[in-house]
Amino acid sequence: MRVLGLETSCDETGVALYDSEQGLLADALFSQIEQHRVYGGVVPELASRDHVRRAVPLVREVLAEAGCALQDVDAIAYTAGPGLVGALLVGACTAQAMATALGIPAVGVHHMEGHLLAPMLEDTPPQFPFVALLVSGGHTQLVRVEGIGRYELLGESLDDAAGEAFDKTAKLLGLDYPGGPEIARLAEQGQAGRFVFPRPMTDRPGLDFSFSGLKTFTLNTWTQCQQSGDASEQTRADVAHAFQHAVVETLVIKCRRALKQTGLKQLVIAGGVSANTQLRQSLEAMLAKQGGRVFYARPRFCTDNGAMIAYAGCQRLLAGQHEGPQVRVHARWPMQALPAI
Ligand code: KG4
Ligand code: ZN
């Protein structure tokens, strides 16, 4: 089965063609980051309008790269939520219009299920069951995954998501949007141990997270440095290093706990923050000690992309699921509400 995937939930238009026999045939992405950067974050209306401009040209580009015609597409998968409603509607309308015109099924995909399954596109995919750490701009969750649609939420952030904490902290430090890669880059120049930040909620049992206090702690530290006349580029890098180290260690501690609690040895990390090199290396070191293994997607499939939507949609279509002709999207949508396949 050949599935065209459309991702339009936020500020990236992603399109891909996935074949259940041959794997990924082609994928293309347009990132709107430059348009939103001047505002320091995503402006929903600008995002929707740009998805309208990009979707069809990207579909053409992907089909050309795969050497396929529209008639070779067997079904269309699109992100149906969670995300920005206007942006989601662009993908949903485009997908439903194409499906109707071509007389083929369309399926709405949960964005976080797409992220969760993205490591399946790699050469050595994880096997069910596993623990997944989902770390994106909107979510931080630990999930026990028994199979597709069989998700048990083990813990989640009570306030900011990990990516959101990176983005907000970057803004406080005067860095560009999106802040995750900016902080990661600056932290490389930082001196380890000059500042030590708290590891929130690690001193009590449980698998929930809280990152907003860490953001405030970073702001206070940086403000004190500025007030004492020590706002050098090196100090800023040292603060970024301390922040990233605290987030990474907190995530590692909770992942180790989740693996112990479930008795599982495989950990999948997914979502934009799973592109973070420090996080990958620290989790690899922890799992090497535990005799387990960590799985993640290549960096461009960690952040938003069409390939993960085409893959996840294909699995659900193969199980016989598809939408009616209605265009329905969900700004909020718990992953636990998805049917098992
Ligand atoms: O999954 P994603 O592309 O979009 C959402 O579904 O939210 O994740 C975007 C988030 C942003 O907050 C961004 O700052 C963060 O992922 N991010 C990173 C890195 N690359 C992207 N955070 C830390 N380190 C990175 N290398
Ligand atoms: Zn995402």
PDB file of C-alpha atoms and ligand atoms in Angstrom, residues 9 12 111-112 115 135-139 163-164 166-167 178-181 184 244 271-273 275-277 302-304, ligand 1:
ATOM      1  CA  SER A   9      -0.036  20.728  12.774  1.00  0.00           C
ATOM      2  CA  GLU A  12       6.282  22.858   9.254  1.00  0.00           C
ATOM      3  CA  HIS A 111       0.625  13.748  15.726  1.00  0.00           C
ATOM      4  CA  MET A 112       2.256  12.198  18.826  1.00  0.00           C
ATOM      5  CA  HIS A 115       6.416  10.924  16.520  1.00  0.00           C
ATOM      6  CA  VAL A 135       9.549  15.125  24.177  1.00  0.00           C
ATOM      7  CA  SER A 136       8.272  17.797  21.802  1.00  0.00           C
ATOM      8  CA  GLY A 137       7.301  21.458  21.905  1.00  0.00           C
ATOM      9  CA  GLY A 138       3.846  20.591  23.262  1.00  0.00           C
ATOM     10  CA  HIS A 139       4.302  17.284  25.116  1.00  0.00           C
ATOM     11  CA  GLY A 163      10.723  21.672  24.182  1.00  0.00           C
ATOM     12  CA  GLU A 164       8.665  24.584  25.489  1.00  0.00           C
ATOM     13  CA  PHE A 166      14.006  25.036  25.907  1.00  0.00           C
ATOM     14  CA  ASP A 167      12.185  27.639  23.777  1.00  0.00           C
ATOM     15  CA  PRO A 178      13.184  27.755  18.169  1.00  0.00           C
ATOM     16  CA  GLY A 179      15.320  27.661  21.279  1.00  0.00           C
ATOM     17  CA  GLY A 180      16.171  23.957  21.561  1.00  0.00           C
ATOM     18  CA  PRO A 181      18.848  23.827  18.875  1.00  0.00           C
ATOM     19  CA  ALA A 184      22.208  22.998  22.453  1.00  0.00           C
ATOM     20  CA  GLN A 244      20.453  21.690  29.304  1.00  0.00           C
ATOM     21  CA  GLY A 271       9.702  14.366  19.247  1.00  0.00           C
ATOM     22  CA  GLY A 272      11.829  17.440  18.577  1.00  0.00           C
ATOM     23  CA  VAL A 273      13.891  17.280  21.791  1.00  0.00           C
ATOM     24  CA  ALA A 275      17.260  15.335  18.341  1.00  0.00           C
ATOM     25  CA  ASN A 276      19.321  16.678  21.278  1.00  0.00           C
ATOM     26  CA  THR A 277      22.776  15.090  21.220  1.00  0.00           C
ATOM     27  CA  CYS A 302      12.598  13.734  15.262  1.00  0.00           C
ATOM     28  CA  THR A 303      11.084  17.145  14.522  1.00  0.00           C
ATOM     29  CA  ASP A 304       7.816  17.477  12.584  1.00  0.00           C
TER      30      ASP A 304
HETATM   31  O1  KG4 B   1       8.274  17.649  17.637  1.00  0.00           O
HETATM   32  P1  KG4 B   1       8.494  19.058  17.287  1.00  0.00           P
HETATM   33  O2  KG4 B   1       9.177  19.387  15.984  1.00  0.00           O
HETATM   34  O3  KG4 B   1       7.172  19.864  17.292  1.00  0.00           O
HETATM   35  C1  KG4 B   1       6.132  19.603  18.198  1.00  0.00           C
HETATM   36  O4  KG4 B   1       5.402  18.613  18.003  1.00  0.00           O
HETATM   37  O5  KG4 B   1       6.083  20.380  19.194  1.00  0.00           O
HETATM   38  O6  KG4 B   1       9.335  19.682  18.486  1.00  0.00           O
HETATM   39  C2  KG4 B   1       9.759  20.998  18.471  1.00  0.00           C
HETATM   40  C3  KG4 B   1      10.513  21.273  19.768  1.00  0.00           C
HETATM   41  C4  KG4 B   1      10.871  22.736  19.935  1.00  0.00           C
HETATM   42  O7  KG4 B   1      10.505  23.123  21.241  1.00  0.00           O
HETATM   43  C5  KG4 B   1      12.381  22.756  19.739  1.00  0.00           C
HETATM   44  O8  KG4 B   1      13.026  23.782  20.475  1.00  0.00           O
HETATM   45  C6  KG4 B   1      12.774  21.376  20.227  1.00  0.00           C
HETATM   46  O9  KG4 B   1      11.746  20.531  19.766  1.00  0.00           O
HETATM   47  N1  KG4 B   1      14.074  20.925  19.683  1.00  0.00           N
HETATM   48  C7  KG4 B   1      15.156  20.690  20.448  1.00  0.00           C
HETATM   49  C8  KG4 B   1      16.195  20.333  19.575  1.00  0.00           C
HETATM   50  N2  KG4 B   1      15.698  20.355  18.290  1.00  0.00           N
HETATM   51  C9  KG4 B   1      14.391  20.712  18.394  1.00  0.00           C
HETATM   52  N3  KG4 B   1      15.331  20.767  21.775  1.00  0.00           N
HETATM   53  C10 KG4 B   1      16.555  20.480  22.261  1.00  0.00           C
HETATM   54  N4  KG4 B   1      17.606  20.146  21.474  1.00  0.00           N
HETATM   55  C11 KG4 B   1      17.481  20.062  20.137  1.00  0.00           C
HETATM   56  N5  KG4 B   1      18.535  19.723  19.389  1.00  0.00           N
END
